[in-house]
PDB file of C-alpha atoms in Angstrom:
ATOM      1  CA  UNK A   3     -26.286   1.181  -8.506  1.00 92.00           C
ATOM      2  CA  UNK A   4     -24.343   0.575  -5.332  1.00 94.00           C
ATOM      3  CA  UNK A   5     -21.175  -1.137  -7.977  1.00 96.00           C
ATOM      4  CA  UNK A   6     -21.489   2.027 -10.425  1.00 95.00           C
ATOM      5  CA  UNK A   7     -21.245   4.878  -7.153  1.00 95.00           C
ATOM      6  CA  UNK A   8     -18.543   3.259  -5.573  1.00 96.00           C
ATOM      7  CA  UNK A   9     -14.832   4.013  -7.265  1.00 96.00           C
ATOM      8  CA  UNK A  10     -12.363   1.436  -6.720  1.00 96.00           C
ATOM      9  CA  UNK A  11     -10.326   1.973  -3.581  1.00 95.00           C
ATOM     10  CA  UNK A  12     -12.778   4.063  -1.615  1.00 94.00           C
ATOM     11  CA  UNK A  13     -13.758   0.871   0.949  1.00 93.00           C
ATOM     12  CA  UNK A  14     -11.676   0.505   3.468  1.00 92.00           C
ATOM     13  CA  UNK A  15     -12.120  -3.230   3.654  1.00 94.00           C
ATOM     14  CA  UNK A  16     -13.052  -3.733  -0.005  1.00 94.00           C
ATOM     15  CA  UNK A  17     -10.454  -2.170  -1.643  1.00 94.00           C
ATOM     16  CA  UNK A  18     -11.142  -3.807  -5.092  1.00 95.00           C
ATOM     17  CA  UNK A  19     -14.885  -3.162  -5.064  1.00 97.00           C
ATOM     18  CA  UNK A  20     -16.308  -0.638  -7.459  1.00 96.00           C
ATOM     19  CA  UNK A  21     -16.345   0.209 -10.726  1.00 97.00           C
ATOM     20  CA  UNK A  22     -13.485   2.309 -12.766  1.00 96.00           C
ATOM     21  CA  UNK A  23     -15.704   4.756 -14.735  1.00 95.00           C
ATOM     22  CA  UNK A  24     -14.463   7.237 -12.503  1.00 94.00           C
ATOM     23  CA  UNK A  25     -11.028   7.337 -14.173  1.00 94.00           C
ATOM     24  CA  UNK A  26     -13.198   9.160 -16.685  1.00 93.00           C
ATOM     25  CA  UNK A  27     -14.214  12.015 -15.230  1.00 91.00           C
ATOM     26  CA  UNK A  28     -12.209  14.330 -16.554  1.00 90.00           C
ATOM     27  CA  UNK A  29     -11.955  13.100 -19.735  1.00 89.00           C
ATOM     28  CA  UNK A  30     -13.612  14.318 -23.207  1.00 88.00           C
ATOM     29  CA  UNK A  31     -16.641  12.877 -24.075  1.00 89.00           C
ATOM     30  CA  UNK A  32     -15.177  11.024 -27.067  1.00 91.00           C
ATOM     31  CA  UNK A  33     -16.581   7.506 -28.788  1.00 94.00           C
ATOM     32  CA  UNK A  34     -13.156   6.745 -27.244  1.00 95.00           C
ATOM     33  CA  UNK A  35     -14.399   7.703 -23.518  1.00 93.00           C
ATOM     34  CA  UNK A  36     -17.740   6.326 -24.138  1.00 95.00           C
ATOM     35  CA  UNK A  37     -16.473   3.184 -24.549  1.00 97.00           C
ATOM     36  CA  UNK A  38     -14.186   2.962 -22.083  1.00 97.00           C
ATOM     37  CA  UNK A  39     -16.619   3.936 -19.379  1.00 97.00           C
ATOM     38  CA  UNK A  40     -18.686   0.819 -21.382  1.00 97.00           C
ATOM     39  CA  UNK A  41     -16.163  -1.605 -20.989  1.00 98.00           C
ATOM     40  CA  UNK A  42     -15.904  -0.009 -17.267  1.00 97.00           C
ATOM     41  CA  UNK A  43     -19.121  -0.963 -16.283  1.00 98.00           C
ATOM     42  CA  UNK A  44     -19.662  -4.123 -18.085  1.00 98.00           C
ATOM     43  CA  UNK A  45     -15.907  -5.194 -15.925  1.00 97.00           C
ATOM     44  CA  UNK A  46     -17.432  -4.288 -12.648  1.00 97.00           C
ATOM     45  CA  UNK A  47     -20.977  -5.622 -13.016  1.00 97.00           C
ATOM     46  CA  UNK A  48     -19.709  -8.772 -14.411  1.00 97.00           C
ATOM     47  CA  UNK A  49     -17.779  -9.205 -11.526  1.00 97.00           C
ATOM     48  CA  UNK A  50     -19.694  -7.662  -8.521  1.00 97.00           C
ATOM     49  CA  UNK A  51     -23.069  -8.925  -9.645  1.00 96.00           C
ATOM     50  CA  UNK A  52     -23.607 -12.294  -9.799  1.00 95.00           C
ATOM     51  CA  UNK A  53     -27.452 -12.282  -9.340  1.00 96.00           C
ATOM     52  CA  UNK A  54     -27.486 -10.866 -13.191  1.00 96.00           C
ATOM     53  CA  UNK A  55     -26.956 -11.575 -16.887  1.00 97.00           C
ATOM     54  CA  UNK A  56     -25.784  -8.473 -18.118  1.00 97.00           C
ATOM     55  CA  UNK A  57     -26.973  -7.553 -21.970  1.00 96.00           C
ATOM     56  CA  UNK A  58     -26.003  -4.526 -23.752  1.00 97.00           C
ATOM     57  CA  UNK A  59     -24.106  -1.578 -21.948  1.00 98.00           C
ATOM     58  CA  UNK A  60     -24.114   1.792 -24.225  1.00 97.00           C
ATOM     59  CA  UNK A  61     -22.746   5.101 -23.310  1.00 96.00           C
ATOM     60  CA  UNK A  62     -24.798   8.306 -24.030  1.00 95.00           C
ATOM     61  CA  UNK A  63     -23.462  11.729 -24.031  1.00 93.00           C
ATOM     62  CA  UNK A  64     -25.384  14.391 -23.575  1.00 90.00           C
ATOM     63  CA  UNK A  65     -23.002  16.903 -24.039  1.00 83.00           C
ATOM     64  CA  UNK A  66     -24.459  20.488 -23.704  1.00 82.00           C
ATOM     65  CA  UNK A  67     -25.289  18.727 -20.022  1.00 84.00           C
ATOM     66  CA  UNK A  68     -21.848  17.381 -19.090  1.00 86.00           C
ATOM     67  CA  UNK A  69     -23.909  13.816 -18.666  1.00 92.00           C
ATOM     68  CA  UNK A  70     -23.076  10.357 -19.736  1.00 94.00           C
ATOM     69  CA  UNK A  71     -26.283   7.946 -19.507  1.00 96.00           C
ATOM     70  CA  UNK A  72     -24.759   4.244 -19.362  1.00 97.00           C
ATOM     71  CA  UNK A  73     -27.673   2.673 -20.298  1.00 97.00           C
ATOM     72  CA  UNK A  74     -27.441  -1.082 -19.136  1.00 97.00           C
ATOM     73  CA  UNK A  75     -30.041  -3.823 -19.573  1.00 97.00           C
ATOM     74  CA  UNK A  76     -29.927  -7.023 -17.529  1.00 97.00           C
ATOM     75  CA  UNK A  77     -31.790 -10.024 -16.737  1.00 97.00           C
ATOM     76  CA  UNK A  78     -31.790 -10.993 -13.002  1.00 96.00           C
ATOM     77  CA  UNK A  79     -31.093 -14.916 -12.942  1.00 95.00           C
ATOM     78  CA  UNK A  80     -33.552 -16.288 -10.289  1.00 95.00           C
ATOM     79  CA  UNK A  81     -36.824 -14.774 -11.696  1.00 95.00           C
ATOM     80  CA  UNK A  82     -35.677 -14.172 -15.063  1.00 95.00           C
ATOM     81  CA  UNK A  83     -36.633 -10.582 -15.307  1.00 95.00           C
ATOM     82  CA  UNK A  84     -35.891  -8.129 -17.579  1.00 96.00           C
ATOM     83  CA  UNK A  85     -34.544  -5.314 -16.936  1.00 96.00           C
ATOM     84  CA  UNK A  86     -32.794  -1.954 -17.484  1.00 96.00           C
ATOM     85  CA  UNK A  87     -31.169   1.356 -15.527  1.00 95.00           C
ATOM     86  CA  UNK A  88     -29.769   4.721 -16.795  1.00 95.00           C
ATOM     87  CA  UNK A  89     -27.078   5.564 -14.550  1.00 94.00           C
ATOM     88  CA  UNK A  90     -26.274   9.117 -15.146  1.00 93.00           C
ATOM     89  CA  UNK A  91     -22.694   9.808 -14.881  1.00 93.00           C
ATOM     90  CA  UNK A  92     -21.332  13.451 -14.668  1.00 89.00           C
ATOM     91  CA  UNK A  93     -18.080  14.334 -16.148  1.00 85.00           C
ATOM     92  CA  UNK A  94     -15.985  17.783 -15.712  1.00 79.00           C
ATOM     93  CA  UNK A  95     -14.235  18.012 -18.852  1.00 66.00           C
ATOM     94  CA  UNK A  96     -11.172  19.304 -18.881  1.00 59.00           C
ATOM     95  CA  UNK A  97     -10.358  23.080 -20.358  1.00 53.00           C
ATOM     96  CA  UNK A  98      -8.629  23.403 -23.628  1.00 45.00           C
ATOM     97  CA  UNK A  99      -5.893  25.171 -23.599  1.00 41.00           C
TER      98      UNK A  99
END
């Protein structure tokens, strides 16, 4: 959760840390969005999380809310439990003009 929150740049000392799918916040909730903000978070937990094996990442929109759920699933290495999270993401989109 802590990887997903946390847009690159905002840590002082950890300037890398984070994950990108806040580039997409303003965006349109497109298949084209949805998958970057699943390539976004597959990036960032492969990288920040080593204590996982990440499985599938999908992106939901639930438009009429102005959500995406990026649904993850995971198995955490040591035990060899499965798992999943729905991370709710909020977008703004931008106004057509």
């Amino acid at each position: 959760h802590m990887v997903l929150a946390t847009a690159p740049g905002e840590r002082l000392m950890r300037p890398k840390f984070g994950c990108r799918i806040w580039e997409y916040i303003f965006d349109p909730m497109t298949a084209t969005t949805m998958g970057a903000i699943e390539h976004a978070t597959r990036e960032a937990l492969l990288r920040w999380e080593p204590r996982i094996d990440l499985g599938r990442v999908t992106a939901v929109p639930r438009v009429e809310s102005g959500v995406v759920d990026v649904e993850i699933e995971y198995r955490i290495t040591a035990t060899n439990d499965h798992r999943n999270l729905v991370y709710p993401f909020y977008v703004i989109p931008r106004e057509v003009r």
